[in-house]
Short mmCIF file of C-alpha atoms and ligand atoms in Angstrom, two decimals:
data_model
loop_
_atom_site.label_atom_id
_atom_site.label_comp_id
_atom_site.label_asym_id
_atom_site.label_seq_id
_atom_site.Cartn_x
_atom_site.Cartn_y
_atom_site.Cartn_z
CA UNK D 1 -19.14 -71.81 28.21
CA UNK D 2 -22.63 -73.17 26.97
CA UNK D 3 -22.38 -76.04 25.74
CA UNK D 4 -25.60 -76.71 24.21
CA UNK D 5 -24.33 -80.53 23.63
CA UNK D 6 -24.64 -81.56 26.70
CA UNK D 7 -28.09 -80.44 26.98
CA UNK D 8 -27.81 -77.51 28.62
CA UNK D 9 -29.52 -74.35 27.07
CA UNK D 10 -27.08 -71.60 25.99
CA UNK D 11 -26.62 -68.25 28.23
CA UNK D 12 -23.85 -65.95 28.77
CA UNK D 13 -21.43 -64.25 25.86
CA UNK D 14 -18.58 -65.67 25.07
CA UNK D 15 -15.49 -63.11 23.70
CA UNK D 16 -15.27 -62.99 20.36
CA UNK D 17 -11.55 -63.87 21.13
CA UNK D 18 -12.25 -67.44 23.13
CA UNK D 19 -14.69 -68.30 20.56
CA UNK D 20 -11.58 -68.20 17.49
CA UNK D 21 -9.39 -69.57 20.28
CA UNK D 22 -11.33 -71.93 21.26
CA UNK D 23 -12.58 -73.28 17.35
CA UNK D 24 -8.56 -72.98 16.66
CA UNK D 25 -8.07 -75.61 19.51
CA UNK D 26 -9.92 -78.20 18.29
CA UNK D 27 -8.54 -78.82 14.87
CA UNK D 28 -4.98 -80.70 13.82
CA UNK D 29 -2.86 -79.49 10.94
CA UNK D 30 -3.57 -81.37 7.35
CA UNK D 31 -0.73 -83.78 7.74
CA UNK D 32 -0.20 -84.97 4.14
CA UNK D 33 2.65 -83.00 2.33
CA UNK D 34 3.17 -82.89 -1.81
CA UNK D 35 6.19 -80.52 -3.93
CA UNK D 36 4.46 -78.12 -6.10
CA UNK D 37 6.02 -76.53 -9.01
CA UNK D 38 6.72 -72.96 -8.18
CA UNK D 39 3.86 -72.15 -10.86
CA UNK D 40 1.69 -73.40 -8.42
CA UNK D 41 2.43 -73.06 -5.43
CA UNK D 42 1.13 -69.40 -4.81
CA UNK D 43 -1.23 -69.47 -1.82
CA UNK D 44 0.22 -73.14 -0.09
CA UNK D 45 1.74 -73.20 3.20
CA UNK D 46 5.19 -74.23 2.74
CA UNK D 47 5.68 -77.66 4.74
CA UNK D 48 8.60 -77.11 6.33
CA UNK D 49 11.56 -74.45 6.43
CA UNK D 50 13.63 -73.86 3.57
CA UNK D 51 17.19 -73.39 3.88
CA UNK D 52 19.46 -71.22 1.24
CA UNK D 53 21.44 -73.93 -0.66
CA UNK D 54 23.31 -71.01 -2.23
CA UNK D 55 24.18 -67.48 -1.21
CA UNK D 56 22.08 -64.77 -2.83
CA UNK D 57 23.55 -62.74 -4.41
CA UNK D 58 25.48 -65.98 -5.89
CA UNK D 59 28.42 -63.71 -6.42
CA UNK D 60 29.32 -60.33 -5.38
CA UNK D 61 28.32 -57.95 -8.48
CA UNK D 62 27.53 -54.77 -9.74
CA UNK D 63 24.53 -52.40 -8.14
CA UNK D 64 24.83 -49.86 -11.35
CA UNK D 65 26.11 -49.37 -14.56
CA UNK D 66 29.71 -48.01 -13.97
CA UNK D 67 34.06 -48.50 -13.14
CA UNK D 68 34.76 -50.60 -10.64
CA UNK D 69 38.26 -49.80 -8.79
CA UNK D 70 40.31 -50.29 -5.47
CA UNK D 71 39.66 -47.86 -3.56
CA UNK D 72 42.95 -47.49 -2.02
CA UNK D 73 43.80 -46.30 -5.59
CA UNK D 74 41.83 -42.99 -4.71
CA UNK D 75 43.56 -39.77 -4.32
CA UNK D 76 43.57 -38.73 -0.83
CA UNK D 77 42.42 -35.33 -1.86
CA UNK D 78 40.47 -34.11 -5.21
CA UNK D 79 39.60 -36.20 -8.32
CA UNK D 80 41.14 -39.35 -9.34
CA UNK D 81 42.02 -40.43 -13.21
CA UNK D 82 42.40 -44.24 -14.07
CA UNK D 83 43.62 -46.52 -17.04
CA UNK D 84 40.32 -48.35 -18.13
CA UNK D 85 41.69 -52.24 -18.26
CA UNK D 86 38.87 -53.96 -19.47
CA UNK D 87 34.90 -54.58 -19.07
CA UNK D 88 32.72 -57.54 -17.89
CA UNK D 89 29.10 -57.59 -18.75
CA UNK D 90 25.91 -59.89 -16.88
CA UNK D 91 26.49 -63.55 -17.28
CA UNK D 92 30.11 -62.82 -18.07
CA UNK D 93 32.88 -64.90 -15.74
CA UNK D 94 34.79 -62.57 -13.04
CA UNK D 95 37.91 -60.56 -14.16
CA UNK D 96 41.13 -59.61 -12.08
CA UNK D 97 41.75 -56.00 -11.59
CA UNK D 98 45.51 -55.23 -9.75
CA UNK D 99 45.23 -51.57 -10.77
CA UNK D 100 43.04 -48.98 -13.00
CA UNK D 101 39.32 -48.89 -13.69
CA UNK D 102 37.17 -51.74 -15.02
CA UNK D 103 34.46 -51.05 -17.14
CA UNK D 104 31.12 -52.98 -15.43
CA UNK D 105 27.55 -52.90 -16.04
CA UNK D 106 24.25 -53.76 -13.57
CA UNK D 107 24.43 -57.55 -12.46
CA UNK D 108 28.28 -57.96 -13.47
CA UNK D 109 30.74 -60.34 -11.41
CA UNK D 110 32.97 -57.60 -9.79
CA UNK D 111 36.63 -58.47 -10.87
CA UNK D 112 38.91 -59.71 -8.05
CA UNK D 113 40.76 -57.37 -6.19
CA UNK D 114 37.89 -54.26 -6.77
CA UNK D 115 36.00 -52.90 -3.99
CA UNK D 116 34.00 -50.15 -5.23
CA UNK D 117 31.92 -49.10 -8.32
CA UNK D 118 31.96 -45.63 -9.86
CA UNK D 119 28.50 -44.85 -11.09
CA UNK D 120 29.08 -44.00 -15.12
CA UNK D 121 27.01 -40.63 -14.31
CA UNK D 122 29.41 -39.59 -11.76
CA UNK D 123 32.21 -40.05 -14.42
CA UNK D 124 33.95 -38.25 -17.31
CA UNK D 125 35.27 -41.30 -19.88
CA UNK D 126 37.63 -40.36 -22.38
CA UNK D 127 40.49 -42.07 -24.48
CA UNK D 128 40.30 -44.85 -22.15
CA UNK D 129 40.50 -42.82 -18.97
CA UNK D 130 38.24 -42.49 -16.53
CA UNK D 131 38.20 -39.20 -13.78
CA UNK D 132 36.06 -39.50 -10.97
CA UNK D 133 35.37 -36.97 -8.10
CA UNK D 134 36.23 -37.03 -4.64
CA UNK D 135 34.25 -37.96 -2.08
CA UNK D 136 33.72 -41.67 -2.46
CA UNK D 137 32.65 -43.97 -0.36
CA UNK D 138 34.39 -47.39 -0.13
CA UNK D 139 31.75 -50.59 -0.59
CA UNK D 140 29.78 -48.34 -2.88
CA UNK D 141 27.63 -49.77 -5.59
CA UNK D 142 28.58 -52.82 -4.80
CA UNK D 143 26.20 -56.36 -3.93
CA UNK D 144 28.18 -58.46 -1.72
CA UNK D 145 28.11 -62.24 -2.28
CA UNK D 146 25.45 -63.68 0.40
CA UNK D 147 24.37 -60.32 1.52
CA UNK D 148 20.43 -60.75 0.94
CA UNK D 149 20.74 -64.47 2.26
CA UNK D 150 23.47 -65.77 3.41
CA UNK D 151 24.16 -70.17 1.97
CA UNK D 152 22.76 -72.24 5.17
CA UNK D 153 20.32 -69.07 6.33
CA UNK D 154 16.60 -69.93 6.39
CA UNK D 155 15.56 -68.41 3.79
CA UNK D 156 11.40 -68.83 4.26
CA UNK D 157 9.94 -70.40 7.63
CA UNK D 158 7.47 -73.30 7.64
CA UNK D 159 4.17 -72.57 7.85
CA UNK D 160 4.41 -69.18 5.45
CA UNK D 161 1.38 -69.10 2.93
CA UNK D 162 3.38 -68.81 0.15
CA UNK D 163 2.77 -65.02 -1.47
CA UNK D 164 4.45 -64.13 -5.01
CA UNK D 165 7.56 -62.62 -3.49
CA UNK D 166 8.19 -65.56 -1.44
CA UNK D 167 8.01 -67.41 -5.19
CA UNK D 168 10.61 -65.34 -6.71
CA UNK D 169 12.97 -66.06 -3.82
CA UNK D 170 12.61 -69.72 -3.65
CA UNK D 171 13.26 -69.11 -7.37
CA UNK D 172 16.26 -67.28 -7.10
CA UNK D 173 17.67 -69.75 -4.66
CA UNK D 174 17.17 -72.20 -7.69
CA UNK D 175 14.69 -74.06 -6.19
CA UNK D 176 12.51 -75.70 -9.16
CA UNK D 177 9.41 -77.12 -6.46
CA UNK D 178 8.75 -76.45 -2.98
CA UNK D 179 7.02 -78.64 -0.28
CA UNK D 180 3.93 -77.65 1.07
CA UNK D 181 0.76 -78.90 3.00
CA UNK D 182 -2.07 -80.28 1.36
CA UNK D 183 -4.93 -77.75 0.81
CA UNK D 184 -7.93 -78.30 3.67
CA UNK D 185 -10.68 -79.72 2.02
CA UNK D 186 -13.78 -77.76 3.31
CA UNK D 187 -17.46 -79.61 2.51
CA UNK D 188 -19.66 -76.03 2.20
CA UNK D 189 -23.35 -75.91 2.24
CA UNK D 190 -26.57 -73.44 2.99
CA UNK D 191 -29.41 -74.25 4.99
CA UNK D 192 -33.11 -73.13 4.21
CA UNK D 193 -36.29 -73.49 3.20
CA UNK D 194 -36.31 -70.24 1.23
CA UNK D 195 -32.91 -70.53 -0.13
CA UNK D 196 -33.07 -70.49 -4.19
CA UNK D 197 -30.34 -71.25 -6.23
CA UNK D 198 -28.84 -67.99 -7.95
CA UNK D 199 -30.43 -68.26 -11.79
CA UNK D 200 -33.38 -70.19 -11.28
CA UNK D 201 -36.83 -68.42 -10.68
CA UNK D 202 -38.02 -67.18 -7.55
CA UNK D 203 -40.73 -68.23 -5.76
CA UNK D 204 -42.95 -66.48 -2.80
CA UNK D 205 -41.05 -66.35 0.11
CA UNK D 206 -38.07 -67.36 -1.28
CA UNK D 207 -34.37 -65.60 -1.37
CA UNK D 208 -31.35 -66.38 -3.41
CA UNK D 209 -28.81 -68.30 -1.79
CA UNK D 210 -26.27 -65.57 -1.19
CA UNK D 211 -24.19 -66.67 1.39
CA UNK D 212 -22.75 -70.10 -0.28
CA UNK D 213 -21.43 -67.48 -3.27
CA UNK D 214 -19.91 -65.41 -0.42
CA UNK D 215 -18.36 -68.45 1.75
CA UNK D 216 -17.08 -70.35 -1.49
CA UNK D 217 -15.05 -67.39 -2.80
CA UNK D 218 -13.67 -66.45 1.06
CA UNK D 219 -12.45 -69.73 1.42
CA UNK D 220 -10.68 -69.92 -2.02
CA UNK D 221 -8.65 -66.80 -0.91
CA UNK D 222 -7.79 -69.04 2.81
CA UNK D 223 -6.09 -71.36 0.59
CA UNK D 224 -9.39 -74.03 0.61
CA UNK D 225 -10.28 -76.74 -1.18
CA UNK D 226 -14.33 -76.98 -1.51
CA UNK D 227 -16.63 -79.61 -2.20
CA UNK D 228 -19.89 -77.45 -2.83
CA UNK D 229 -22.84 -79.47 -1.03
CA UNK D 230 -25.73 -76.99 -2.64
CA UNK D 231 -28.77 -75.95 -0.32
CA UNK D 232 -30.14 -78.23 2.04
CA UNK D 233 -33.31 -78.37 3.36
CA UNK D 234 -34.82 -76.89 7.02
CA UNK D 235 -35.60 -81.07 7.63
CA UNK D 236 -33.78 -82.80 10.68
CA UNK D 237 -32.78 -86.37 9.35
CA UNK D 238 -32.16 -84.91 6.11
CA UNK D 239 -29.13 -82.62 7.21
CA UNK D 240 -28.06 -85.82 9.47
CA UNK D 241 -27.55 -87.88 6.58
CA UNK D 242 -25.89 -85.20 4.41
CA UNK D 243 -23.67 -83.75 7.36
CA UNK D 244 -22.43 -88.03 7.05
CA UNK D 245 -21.55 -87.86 3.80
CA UNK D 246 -20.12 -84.35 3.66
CA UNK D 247 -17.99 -85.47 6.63
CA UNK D 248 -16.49 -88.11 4.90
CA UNK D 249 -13.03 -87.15 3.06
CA UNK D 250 -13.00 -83.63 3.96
CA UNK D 251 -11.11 -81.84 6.77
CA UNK D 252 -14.46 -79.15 7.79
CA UNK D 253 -17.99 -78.83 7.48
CA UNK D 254 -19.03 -75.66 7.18
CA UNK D 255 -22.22 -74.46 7.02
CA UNK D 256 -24.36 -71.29 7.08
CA UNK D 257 -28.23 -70.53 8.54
CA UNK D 258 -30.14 -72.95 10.90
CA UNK D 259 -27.98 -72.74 14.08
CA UNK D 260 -30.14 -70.21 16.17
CA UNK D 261 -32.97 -71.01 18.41
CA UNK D 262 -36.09 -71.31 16.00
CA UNK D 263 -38.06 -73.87 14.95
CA UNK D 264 -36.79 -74.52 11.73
CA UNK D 265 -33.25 -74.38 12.96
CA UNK D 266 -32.37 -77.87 12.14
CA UNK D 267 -28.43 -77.82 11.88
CA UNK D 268 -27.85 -77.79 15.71
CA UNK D 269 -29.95 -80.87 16.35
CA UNK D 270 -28.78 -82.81 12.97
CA UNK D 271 -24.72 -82.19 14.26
CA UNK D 272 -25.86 -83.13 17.66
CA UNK D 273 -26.76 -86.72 16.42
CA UNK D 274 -23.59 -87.45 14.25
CA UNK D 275 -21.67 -85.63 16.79
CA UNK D 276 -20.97 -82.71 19.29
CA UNK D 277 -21.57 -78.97 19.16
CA UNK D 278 -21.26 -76.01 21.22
CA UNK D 279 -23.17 -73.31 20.18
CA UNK D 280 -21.32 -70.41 21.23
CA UNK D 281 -23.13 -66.68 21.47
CA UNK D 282 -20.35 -64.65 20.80
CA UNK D 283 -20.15 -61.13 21.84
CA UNK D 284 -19.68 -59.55 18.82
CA UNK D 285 -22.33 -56.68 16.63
CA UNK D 286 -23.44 -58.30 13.89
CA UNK D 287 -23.28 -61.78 15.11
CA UNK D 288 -25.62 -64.67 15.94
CA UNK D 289 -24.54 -68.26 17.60
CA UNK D 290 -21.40 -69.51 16.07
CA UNK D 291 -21.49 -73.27 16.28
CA UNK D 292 -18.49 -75.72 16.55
CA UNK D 293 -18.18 -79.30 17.01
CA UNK D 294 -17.42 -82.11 14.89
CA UNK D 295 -19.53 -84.80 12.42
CA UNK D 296 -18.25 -88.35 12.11
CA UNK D 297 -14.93 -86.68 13.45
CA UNK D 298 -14.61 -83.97 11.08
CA UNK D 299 -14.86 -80.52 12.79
CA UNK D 300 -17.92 -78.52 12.11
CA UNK D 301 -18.50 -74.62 11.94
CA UNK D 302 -22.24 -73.68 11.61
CA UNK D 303 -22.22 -69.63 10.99
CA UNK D 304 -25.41 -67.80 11.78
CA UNK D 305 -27.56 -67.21 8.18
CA UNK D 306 -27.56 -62.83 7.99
CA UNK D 307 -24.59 -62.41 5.59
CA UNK D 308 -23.15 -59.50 7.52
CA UNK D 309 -22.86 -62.32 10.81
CA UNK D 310 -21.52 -65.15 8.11
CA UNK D 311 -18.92 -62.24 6.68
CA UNK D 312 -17.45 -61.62 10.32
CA UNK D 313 -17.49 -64.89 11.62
CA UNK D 314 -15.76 -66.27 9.15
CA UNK D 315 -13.05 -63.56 8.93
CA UNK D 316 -12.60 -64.23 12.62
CA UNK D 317 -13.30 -67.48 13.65
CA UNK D 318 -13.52 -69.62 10.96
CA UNK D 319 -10.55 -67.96 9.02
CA UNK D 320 -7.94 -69.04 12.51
CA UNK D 321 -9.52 -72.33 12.57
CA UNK D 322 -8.88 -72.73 8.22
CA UNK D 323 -5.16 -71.56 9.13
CA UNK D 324 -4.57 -74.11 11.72
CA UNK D 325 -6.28 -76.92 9.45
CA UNK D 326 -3.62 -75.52 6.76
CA UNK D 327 -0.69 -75.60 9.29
CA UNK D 328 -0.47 -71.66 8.28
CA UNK D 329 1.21 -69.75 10.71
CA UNK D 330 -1.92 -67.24 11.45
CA UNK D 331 -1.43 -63.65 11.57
CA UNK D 332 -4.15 -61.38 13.29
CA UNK D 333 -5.37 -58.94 10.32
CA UNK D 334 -3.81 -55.74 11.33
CA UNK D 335 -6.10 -52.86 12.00
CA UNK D 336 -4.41 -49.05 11.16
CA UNK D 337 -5.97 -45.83 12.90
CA UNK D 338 -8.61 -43.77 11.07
CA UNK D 339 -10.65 -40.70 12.12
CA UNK D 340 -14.28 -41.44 11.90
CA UNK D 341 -16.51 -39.38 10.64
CA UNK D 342 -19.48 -39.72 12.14
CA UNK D 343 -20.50 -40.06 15.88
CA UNK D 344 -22.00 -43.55 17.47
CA UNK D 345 -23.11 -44.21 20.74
CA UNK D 346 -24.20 -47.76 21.79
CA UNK D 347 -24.18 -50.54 24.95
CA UNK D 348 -20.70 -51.65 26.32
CA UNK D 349 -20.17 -55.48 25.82
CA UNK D 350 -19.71 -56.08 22.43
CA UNK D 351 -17.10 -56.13 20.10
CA UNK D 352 -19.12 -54.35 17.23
CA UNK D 353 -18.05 -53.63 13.44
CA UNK D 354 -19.16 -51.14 11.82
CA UNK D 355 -19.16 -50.91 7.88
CA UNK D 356 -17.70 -48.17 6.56
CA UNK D 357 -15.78 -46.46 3.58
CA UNK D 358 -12.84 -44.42 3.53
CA UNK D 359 -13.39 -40.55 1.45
CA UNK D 360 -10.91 -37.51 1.80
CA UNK D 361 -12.09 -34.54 3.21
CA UNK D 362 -10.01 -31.07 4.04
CA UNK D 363 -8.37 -32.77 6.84
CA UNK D 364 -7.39 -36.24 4.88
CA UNK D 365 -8.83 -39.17 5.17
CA UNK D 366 -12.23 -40.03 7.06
CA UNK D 367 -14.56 -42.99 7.46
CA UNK D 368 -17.76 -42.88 6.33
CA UNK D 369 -20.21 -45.49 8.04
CA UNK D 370 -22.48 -46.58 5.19
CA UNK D 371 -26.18 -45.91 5.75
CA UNK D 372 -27.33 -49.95 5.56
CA UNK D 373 -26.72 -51.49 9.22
CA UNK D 374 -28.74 -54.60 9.35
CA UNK D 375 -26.91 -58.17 9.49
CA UNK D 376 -28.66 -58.57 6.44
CA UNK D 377 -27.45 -55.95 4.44
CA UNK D 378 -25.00 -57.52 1.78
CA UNK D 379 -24.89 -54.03 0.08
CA UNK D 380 -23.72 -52.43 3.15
CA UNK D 381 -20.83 -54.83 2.81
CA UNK D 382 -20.16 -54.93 -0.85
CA UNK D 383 -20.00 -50.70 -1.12
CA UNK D 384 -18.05 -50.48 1.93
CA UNK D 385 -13.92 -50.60 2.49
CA UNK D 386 -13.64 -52.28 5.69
CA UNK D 387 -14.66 -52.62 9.73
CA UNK D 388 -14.33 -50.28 12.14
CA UNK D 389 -14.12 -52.31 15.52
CA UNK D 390 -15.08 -50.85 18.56
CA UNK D 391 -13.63 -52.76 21.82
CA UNK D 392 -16.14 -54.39 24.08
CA UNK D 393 -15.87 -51.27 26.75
CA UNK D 394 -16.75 -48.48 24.34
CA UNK D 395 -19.81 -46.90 24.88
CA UNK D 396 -19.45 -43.98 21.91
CA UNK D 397 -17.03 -42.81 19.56
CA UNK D 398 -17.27 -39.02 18.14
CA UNK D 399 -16.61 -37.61 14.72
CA UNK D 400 -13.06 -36.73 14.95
CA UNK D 401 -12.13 -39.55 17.05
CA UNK D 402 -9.31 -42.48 15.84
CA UNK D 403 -10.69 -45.69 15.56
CA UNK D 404 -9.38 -48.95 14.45
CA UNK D 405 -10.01 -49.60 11.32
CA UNK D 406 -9.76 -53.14 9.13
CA UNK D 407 -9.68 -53.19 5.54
CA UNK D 408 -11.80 -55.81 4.00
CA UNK D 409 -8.15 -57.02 2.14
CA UNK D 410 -6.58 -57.64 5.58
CA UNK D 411 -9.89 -60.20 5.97
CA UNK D 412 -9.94 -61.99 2.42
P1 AMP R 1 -31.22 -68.41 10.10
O1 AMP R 1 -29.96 -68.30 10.88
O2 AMP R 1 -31.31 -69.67 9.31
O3 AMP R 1 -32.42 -68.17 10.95
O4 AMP R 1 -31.19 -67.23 9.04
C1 AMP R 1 -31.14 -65.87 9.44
C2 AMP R 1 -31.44 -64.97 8.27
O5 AMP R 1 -30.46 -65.16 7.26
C3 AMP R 1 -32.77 -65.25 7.59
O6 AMP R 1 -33.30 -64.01 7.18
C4 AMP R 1 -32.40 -66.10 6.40
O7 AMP R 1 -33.31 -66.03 5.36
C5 AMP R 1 -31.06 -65.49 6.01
N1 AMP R 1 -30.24 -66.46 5.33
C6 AMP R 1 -29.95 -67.71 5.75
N2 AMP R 1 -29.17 -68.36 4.88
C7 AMP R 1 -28.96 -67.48 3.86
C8 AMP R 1 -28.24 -67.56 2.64
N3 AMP R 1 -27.56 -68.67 2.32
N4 AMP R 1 -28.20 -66.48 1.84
C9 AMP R 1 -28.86 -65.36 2.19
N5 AMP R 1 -29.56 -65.22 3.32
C10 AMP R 1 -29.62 -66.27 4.16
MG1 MG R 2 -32.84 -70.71 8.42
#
């Protein structure tokens, strides 16, 4: 691997795969811990495991509107007529049933001694009898106590990013707050001498700043905290004395622009005196040097500057390494088949992604690779769906072919 901090210059690819492995390894969970209300708590990693205190369903109860019975009171053959003895509604305590029907609704205690409800549709009520059909099936209708999670089952691992279902389970286990991992604290800046600030004028030569927008937003959805450094300038000693202070108190530096090999690509030498980098070239299409290292002991990613190469080395190497920080249990983004519909052929060796959107044609659905290819091309990006990824070996895919495709909501 080139390691560009110990002088040497950097040659040879590394896999797009060592590279998120390899920024993965060098960061340590967030250790500190807090309870969050469950109000809040969407998008934390929970801190540790959480056991049902409580089977779920509490109590076993009613899956319909209905009779329960015994169903040894069933005729062995054709339809059955019962006494009704008595109904129990939601939130009322459970009754006894030793023979008959029992009038229940959706959610009601089941009365001791039933086993089975009698959907009220499958029913003819009248003058407090109740005639049901043949035909049914013991256990029916019925929500045993503990049979979604059983009391003492772990209910949610540690390390889940919380998502809103997870919230209504904790919830329904009774649990008022929930422990989870501080948020990563990520100190985010851009690096240029033509970057503008989004509403101010433009000068000549000058570009808006569009990748901080970009980064900031991406790592809000990884469950980030960011302290937003602003633009800093293409000037050696002036980075080194910002990448100081934005190491101080946070858990990452990340950066964008300055880390290839031109002049005014500052970043590398400015991290190199406060610290260590490698700067990886990662065999991926887009995609520039990746660097990672550390300032004052706080790991450092420097992503290339084209916003196509910042988009897809974040999603897959600085994304990993933000999970890790987060002690989030990381799970690949899954890629689904789709038939392209278009034809690309191109040099092995590189994992490439290709932008495209998904339409419906006679045959169903077909990617479209959008027309704007460049690394630069934030349009290409925003009015596409998601990455096609061709493996490292693949010289050409063919209209008609199944590729793998990633939607962009797998990334974000
Ligand atoms: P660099 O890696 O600094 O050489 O930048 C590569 C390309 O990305 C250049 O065309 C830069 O102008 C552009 N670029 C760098 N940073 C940004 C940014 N924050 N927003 C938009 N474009 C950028
Ligand atoms: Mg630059």
């Amino acid at each position: 691997m080139a390691r560009l901090g110990d002088g040497r210059t950097d040659s040879g690819l590394v896999t797009l795969d060592e590279a998120a492995a390899g920024a993965v390894s060098r960061v340590d969970p967030v250790a500190e811990t807090l309870k969050l209300p469950l109000a809040a708590a969407d998008g934390h990693v929970l801190a540790e495991a959480v056991v049902a205190r409580l089977d779920l369903p509490p109590f076993a109860n009613s899956a319909v509107d209905g009779y329960a019975i015994r169903f040894a009171d069933l005729a062995a053959a054709g339809a059955t007529s019962l006494p009704v003895q008595g109904r129990t509604l939601a939130g009322e305590a459970p009754a006894r049933l030793d023979h008959g029907a029992w009038r229940i609704f959706t959610g009601a205690p089941v009365p001791e001694g039933a086993d089975t409800i009698v959907m009220q549709e499958d029913v003819v009520a009248s003058d407090g009898v109740v005639t049901m059909p043949a035909g049914l099936r013991r256990g029916a209708n019925l929500r045993l106590a503990g049979e979604d999670v059983a009391c003492g089952q772990e209910a949610l691992p540690a390390g889940r990013r919380l998502r809103p279902p997870d919230l209504g389970l904790l919830a329904a286990l009774g649990l008022a707050e929930v422990p989870v991992r501080r948020r990563p604290r990520v100190a985010l800046f851009s690096t240029g001498d033509e970057l503008t600030e989004p509403g101010r004028p433009l000068g000549p030569g000058a570009i808006y700043d569009a990748n901080r927008a970009m980064l900031h937003a991406m790592l809000v959805r990884a469950g980030a905290e960011i302290v937003d450094l602003g633009i800093l300038r293409d000037d050696a000693e002036g980075l080194e004395q910002r990448l100081r202070e934005a190491a101080t108190g946070c858990d990452l530096v990340l950066t964008s622009g300055g880390v290839s090999v031109g002049e005014a690509d500052h970043v590398r030498d400015a991290v190199l005196a406060c610290g260590g980098l490698d700067l990886w070239r990662v065999a991926i299409k887009p995609g520039k040097p990746i660097a990672i290292g550390s300032v004052a002991g706080t790991p450092f990613v420097g992503l290339p500057g084209n916003p196509v190469a910042v988009f897809v080395g974040f999603a897959f190497v600085a994304r990993p390494l933000l999970a890790r920080l987060a002690g989030e249990t990381y799970v690949s983004p899954a890629a689904w088949p789709v038939r392209l519909g278009f034809t690309h052929a191109r040099k092995p060796g590189r994992r490439e992604f290709l932008r495209v959107s998904l339409e419906r044609d006679a045959d169903g659905i077909v990617a479209r690779r959008h027309p704007g290819e460049g690394a630069g091309s934030l349009a290409s990006l925003a009015q596409s769906d998601g990455l096609v990824v061709l493996a490292e070996d693949i010289t050409q895919v063919k209209a008609g072919d199944l590729a793998p495709f990633l939607p962009y909501a797998e990334l974000l």
